[in-house]
Short mmCIF file of C-alpha atoms and ligand atoms in Angstrom, two decimals:
data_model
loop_
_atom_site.label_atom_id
_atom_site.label_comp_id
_atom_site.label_asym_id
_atom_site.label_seq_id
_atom_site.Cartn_x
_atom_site.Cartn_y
_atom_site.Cartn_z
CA UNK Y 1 -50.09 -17.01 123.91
CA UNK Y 2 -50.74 -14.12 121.42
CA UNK Y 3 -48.48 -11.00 121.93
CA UNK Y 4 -49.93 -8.36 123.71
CA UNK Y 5 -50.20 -5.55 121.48
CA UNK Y 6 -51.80 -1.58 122.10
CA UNK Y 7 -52.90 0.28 119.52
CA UNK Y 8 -53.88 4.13 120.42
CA UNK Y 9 -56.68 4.79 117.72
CA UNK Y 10 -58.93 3.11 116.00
CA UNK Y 11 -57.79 1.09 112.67
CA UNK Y 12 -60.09 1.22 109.53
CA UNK Y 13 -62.87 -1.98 110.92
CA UNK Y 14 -62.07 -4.58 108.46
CA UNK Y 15 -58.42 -4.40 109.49
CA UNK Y 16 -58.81 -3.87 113.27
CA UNK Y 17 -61.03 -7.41 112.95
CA UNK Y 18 -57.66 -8.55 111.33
CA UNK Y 19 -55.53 -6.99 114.09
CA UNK Y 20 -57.26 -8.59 116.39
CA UNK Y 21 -57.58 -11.94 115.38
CA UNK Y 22 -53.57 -11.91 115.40
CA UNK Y 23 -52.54 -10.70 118.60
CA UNK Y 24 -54.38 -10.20 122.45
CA UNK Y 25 -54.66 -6.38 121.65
CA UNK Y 26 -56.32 -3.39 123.48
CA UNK Y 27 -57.26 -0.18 121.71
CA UNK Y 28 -56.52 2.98 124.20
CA UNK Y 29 -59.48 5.35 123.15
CA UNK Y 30 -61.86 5.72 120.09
CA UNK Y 31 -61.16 9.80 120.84
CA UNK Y 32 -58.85 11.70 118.28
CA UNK Y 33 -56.49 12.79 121.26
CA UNK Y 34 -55.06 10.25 123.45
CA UNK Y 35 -54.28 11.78 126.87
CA UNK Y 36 -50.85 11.05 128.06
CA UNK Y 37 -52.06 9.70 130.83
CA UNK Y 38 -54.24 7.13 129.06
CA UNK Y 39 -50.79 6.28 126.74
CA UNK Y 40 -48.75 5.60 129.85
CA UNK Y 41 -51.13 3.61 131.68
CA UNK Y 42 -51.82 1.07 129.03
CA UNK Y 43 -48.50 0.68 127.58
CA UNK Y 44 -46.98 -0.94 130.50
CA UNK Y 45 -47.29 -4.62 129.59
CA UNK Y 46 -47.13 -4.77 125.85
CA UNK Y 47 -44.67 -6.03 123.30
CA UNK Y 48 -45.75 -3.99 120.56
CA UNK Y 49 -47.56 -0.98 120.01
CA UNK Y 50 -49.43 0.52 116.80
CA UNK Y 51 -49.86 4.23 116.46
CA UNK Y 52 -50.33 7.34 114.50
CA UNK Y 53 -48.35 10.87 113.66
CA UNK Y 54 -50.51 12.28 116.82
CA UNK Y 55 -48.71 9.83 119.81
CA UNK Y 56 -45.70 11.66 121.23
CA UNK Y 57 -43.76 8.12 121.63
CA UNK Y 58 -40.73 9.40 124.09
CA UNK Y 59 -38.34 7.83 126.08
CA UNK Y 60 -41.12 8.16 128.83
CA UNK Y 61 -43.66 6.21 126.89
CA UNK Y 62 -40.74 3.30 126.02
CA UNK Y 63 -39.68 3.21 129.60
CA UNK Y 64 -43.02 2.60 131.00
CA UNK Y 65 -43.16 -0.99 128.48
CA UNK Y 66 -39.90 -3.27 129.47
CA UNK Y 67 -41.42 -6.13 126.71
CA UNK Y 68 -41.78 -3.61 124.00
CA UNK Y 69 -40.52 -4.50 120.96
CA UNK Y 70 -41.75 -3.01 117.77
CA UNK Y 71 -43.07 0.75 117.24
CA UNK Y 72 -45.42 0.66 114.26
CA UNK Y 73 -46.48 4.18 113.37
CA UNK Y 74 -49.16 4.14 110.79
CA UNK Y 75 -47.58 7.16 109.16
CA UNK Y 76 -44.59 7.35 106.63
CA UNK Y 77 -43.73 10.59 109.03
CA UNK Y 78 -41.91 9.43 112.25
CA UNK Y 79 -41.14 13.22 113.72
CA UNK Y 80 -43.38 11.72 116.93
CA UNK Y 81 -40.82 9.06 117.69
CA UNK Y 82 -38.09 9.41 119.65
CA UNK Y 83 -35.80 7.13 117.15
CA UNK Y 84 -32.61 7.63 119.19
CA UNK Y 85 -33.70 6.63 122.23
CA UNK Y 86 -35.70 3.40 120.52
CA UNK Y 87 -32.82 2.80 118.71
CA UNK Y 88 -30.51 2.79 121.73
CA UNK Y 89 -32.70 0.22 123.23
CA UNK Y 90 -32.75 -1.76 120.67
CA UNK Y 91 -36.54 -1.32 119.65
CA UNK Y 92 -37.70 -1.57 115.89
CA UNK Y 93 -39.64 1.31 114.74
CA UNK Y 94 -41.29 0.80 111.22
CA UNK Y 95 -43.46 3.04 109.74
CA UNK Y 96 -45.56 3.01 106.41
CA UNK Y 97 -43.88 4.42 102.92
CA UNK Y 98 -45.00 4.27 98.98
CA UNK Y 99 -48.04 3.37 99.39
CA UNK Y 100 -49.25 6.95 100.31
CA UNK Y 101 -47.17 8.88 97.61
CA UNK Y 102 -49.57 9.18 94.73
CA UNK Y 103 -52.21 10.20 97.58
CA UNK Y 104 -50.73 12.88 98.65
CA UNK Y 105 -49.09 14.01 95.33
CA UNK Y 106 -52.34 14.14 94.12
CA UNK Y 107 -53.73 16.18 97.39
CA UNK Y 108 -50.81 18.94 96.43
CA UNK Y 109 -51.59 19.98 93.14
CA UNK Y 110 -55.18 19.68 94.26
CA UNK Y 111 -54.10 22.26 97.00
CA UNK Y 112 -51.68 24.97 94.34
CA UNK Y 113 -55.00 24.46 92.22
CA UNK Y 114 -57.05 25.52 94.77
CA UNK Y 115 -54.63 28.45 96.11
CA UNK Y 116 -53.82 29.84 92.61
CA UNK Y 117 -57.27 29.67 91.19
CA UNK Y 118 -59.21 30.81 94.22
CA UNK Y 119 -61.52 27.81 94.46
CA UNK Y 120 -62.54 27.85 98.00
CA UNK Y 121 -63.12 31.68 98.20
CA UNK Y 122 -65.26 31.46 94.96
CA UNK Y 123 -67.33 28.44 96.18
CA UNK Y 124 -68.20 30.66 99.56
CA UNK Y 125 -69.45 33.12 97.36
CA UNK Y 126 -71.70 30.91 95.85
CA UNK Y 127 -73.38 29.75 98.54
CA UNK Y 128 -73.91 33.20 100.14
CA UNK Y 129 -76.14 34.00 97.14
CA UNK Y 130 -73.45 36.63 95.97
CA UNK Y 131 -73.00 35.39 92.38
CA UNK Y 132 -75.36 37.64 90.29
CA UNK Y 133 -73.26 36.81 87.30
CA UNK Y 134 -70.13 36.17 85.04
CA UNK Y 135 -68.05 39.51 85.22
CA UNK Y 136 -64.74 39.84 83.72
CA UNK Y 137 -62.52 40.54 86.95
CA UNK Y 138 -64.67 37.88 88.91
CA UNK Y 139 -62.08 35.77 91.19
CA UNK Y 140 -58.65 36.08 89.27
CA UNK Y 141 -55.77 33.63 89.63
CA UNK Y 142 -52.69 32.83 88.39
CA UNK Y 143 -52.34 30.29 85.51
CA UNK Y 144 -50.05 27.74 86.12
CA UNK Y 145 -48.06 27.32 82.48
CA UNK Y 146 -44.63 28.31 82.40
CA UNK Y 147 -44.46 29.26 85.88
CA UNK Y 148 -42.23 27.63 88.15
CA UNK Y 149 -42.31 25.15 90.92
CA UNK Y 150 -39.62 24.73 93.99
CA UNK Y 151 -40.07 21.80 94.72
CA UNK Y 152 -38.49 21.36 98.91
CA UNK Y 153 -37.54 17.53 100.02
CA UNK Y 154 -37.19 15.35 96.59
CA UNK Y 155 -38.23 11.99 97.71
CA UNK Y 156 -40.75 9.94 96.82
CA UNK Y 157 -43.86 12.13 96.98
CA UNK Y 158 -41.16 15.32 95.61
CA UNK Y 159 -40.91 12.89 92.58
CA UNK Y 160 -44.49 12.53 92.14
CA UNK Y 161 -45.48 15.92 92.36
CA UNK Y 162 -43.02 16.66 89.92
CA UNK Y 163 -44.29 14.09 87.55
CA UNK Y 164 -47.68 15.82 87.86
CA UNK Y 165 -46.74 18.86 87.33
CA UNK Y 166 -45.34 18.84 83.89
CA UNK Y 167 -48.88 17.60 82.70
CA UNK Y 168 -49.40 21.54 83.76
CA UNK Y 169 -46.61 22.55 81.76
CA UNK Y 170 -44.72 23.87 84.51
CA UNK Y 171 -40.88 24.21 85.51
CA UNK Y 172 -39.84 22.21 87.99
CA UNK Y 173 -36.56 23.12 90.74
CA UNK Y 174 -36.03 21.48 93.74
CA UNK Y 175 -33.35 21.51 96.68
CA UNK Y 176 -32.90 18.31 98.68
CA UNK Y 177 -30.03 17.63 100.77
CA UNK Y 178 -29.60 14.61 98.62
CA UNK Y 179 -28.63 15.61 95.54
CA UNK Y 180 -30.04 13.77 92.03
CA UNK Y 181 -28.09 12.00 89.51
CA UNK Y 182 -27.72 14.19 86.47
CA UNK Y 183 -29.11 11.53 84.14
CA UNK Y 184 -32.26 11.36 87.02
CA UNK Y 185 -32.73 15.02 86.97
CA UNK Y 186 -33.07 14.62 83.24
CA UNK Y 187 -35.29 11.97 82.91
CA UNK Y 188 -37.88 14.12 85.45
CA UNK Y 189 -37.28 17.23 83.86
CA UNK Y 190 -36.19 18.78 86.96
CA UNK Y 191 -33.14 21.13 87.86
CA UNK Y 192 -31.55 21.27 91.28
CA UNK Y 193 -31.47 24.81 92.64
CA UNK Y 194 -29.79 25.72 96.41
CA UNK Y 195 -32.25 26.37 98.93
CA UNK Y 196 -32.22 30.25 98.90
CA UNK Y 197 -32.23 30.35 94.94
CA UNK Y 198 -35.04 28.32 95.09
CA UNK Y 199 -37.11 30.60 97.32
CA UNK Y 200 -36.61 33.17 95.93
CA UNK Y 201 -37.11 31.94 92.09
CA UNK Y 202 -40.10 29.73 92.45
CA UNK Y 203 -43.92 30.89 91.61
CA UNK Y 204 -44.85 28.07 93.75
CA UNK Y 205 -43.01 26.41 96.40
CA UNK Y 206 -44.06 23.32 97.71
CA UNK Y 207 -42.48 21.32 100.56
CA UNK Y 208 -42.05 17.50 100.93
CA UNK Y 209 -39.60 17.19 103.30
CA UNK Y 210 -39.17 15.32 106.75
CA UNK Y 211 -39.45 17.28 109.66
CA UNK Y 212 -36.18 17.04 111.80
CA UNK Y 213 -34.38 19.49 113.96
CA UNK Y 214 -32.30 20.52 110.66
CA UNK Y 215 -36.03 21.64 109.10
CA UNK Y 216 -38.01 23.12 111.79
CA UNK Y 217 -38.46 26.71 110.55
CA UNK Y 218 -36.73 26.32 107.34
CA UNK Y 219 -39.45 28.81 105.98
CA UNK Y 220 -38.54 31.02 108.13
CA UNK Y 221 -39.14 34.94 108.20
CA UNK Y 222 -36.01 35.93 106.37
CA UNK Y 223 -36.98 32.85 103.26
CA UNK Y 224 -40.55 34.39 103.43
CA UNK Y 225 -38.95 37.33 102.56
CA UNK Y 226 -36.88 36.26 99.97
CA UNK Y 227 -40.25 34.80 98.06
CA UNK Y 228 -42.29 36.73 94.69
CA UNK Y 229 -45.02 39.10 95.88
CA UNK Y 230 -46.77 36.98 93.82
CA UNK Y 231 -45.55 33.26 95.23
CA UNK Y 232 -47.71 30.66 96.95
CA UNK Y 233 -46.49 28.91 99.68
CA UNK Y 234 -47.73 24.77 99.83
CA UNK Y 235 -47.24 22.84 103.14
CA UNK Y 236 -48.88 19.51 103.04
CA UNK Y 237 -45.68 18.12 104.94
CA UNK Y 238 -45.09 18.73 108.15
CA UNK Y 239 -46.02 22.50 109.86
CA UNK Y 240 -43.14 23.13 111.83
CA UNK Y 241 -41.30 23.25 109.08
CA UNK Y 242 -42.97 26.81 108.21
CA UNK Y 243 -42.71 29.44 110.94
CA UNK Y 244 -46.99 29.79 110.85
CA UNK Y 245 -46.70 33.37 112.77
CA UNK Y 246 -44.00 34.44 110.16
CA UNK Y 247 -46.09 33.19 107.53
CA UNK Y 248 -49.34 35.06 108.85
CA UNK Y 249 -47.41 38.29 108.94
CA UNK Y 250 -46.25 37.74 104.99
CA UNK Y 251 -49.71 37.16 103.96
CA UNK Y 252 -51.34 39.98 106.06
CA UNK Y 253 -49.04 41.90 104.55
CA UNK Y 254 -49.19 40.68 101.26
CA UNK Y 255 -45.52 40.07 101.27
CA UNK Y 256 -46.91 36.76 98.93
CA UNK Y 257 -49.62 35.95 97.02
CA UNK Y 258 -50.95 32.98 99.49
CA UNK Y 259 -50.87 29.97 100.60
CA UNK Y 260 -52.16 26.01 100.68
CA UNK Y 261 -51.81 24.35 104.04
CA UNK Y 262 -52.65 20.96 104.94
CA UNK Y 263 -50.51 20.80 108.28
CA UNK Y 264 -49.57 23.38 111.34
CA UNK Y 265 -47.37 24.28 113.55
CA UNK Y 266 -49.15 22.88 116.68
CA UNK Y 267 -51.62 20.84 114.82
CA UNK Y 268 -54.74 20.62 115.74
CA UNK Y 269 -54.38 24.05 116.61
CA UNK Y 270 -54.64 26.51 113.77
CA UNK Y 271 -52.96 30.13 114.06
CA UNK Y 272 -56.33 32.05 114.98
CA UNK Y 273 -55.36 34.87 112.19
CA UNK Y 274 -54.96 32.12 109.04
CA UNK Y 275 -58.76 31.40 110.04
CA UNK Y 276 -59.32 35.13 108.89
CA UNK Y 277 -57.38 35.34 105.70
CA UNK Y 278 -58.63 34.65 102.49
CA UNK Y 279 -55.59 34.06 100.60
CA UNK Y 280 -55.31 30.74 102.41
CA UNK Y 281 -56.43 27.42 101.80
CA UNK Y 282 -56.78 25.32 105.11
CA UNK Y 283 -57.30 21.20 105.06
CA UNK Y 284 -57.36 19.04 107.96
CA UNK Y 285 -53.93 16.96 107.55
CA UNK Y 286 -55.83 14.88 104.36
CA UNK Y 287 -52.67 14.41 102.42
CA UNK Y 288 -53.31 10.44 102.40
CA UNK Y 289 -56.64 10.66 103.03
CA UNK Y 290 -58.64 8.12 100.10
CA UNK Y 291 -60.02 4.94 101.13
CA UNK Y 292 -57.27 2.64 98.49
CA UNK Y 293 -54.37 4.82 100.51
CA UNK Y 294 -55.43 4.67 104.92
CA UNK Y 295 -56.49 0.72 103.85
CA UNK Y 296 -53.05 0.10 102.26
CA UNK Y 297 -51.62 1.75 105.55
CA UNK Y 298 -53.44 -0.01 108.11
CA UNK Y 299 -52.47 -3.73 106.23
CA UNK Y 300 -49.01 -1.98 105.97
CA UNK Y 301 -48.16 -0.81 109.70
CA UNK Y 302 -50.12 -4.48 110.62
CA UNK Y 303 -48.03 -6.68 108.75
CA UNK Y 304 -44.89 -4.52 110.45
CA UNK Y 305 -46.07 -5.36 113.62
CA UNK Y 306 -46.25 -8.95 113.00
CA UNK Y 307 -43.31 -9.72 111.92
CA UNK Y 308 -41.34 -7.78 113.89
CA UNK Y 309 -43.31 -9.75 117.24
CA UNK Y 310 -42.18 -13.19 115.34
CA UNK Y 311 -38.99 -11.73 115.84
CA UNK Y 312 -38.60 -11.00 111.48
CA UNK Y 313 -37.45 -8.26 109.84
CA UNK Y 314 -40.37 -6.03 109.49
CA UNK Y 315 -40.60 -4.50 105.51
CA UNK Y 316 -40.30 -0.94 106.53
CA UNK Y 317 -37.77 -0.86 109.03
CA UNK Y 318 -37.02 2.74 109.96
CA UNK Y 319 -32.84 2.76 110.55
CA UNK Y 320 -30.79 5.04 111.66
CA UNK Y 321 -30.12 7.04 108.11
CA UNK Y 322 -32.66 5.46 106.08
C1 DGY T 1 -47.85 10.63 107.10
O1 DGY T 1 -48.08 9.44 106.82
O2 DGY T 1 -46.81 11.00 107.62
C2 DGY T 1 -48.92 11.63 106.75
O3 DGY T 1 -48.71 12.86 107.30
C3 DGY T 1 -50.31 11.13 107.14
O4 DGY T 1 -50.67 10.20 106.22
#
């Protein structure tokens, strides 16, 4: 008998067919939101369960499945999980790493292009039939060469921003509770800085870190303070991890320069006032978003899933400190 298996969301087709040639599986909705209601109901009988950064997966959710055994999310992310509680009940929770770094390295410096540079605000005016022609103060923006970045949360995508960013000549700082080896920091060019230094010394500052109950708010009003006039703020992390009604106030208020989001607060919702600013750049969560990348996670979180319901060691086991 094939293990029963839910999945909340649809897969990309070609490896849902896969999915489901592998286990006896039932997909929960085709929607974007899953209502609780929906999760709970369905979950009851199934030994594994495959699902995204927007499925609150509580100790409700794991109580309500007695077979369960594996938690794929098909996310590197795993702030929806309640990885205590699964780990206290012995559940593997795996979730999908690497292959989405260069993806959403390359989605950030798209994002501090578009921020410093204006792009978005300058292509409105296009199509609104205002451009009568090239005028000297037309849409200025800062230049990126020899400014500095702060890099916040040096893993693997941290790294590969960095990388990126000396092809734009800039400096690079970070601060990550896990200090680099001086001979690392040397090879990338990069210098460690603590986390206030950082804030305040950066031209751009750029986070990449985990969202845990140590970095919810860690831009917080008082850091937002500490920033340039002239700093821009990128978020294509996690938005908790930037107080959003703090940060509305500083750009109102032109406390910074402005600011690249691809995540919220209390995503899908958007703070109602960033909607009205133009010194913000707003994206839909797209940080992995290219067809190589969401195919390499849905084979990824898949082939987690399977071998954790042979009872294997699935590749990307999410451990306690991992
Ligand atoms: C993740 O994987 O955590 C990203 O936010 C979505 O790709």
């Amino acid at each position: 008998m094939k293990p029963r298996v839910l999945l909340t969301h649809p897969l990309l087709p070609e490896a849902m067919d896969y999915l489901a040639s592998q286990v006896d599986l039932e997909l929960a909705t085709k929607e974007i939101i899953l209502p609780r209601e929906a999760l709970l109901a369905r979950i009851n009988d199934k030994q594994g369960l495959l699902c995204f950064l927007t499925d609150v997966i509580d100790r409700e959710v794991m109580d309500r499945a007695p077979e369960l055994k594996i938690i794929s999310n098909c996310a590197v992310g795993v702030n929806n999980i309640d990885l205590k509680y699964a780990w206290s009940r012995g559940l593997l929770v795996t979730n999908t790493p690497d292959v989405l770094t260069e993806a959403t390295a390359d989605l950030t410096l798209a994002l501090i292009l578009a921020t410093t540079r204006r792009l978005i605000e300058a292509d409105r005016f296009c199509r609104e039939g205002r451009f009568r022609g090239w005028k000297i103060d037309l849409f200025l923006g800062q230049e990126l060469g020899g400014k500095t970045l702060g890099l916040i949360g040096f893993g693997r995508i941290g790294r590969a921003v960095a990388r990126r960013a000396r092809a734009f000549n800039l400096r690079v700082i970070y601060h990550d509770p896990n200090r680099q080896e001086a001979h690392l920091e040397q090879e990338l060019g990069v210098e460690f800085r603590p986390l206030d230094d950082l804030v305040s010394e950066a031209d751009i500052i750029s986070i990449h870190a985990s969202l845990t109950p140590e970095s919810r708010h860690l831009i917080s009003r008082e850091r937002l303070r500490l920033m340039k006039k002239t700093a821009v703020l990128i978020n294509v992390s996690r938005g908790p991890i930037v107080d959003e009604k703090a940060l509305v106030e500083a750009l109102k208020a032109g406390q910074i320069w402005g600011a690249g989001l691809d995540v919220y607060e209390n995503e899908p919702a958007i703070e109602p006032e960033l909607l009205e600013l133009d010194n913000v750049v707003l994206l839909p969560h797209i940080g992995s978003a290219t067809h190589e990348t969401r195919r390499k996670m849905c084979f990824m979180a898949i082939n987690n899933l399977l071998r954790g319901l042979r009872g294997e060691r699935p590749n990307n086991l999410v451990e306690p400190n991992s």
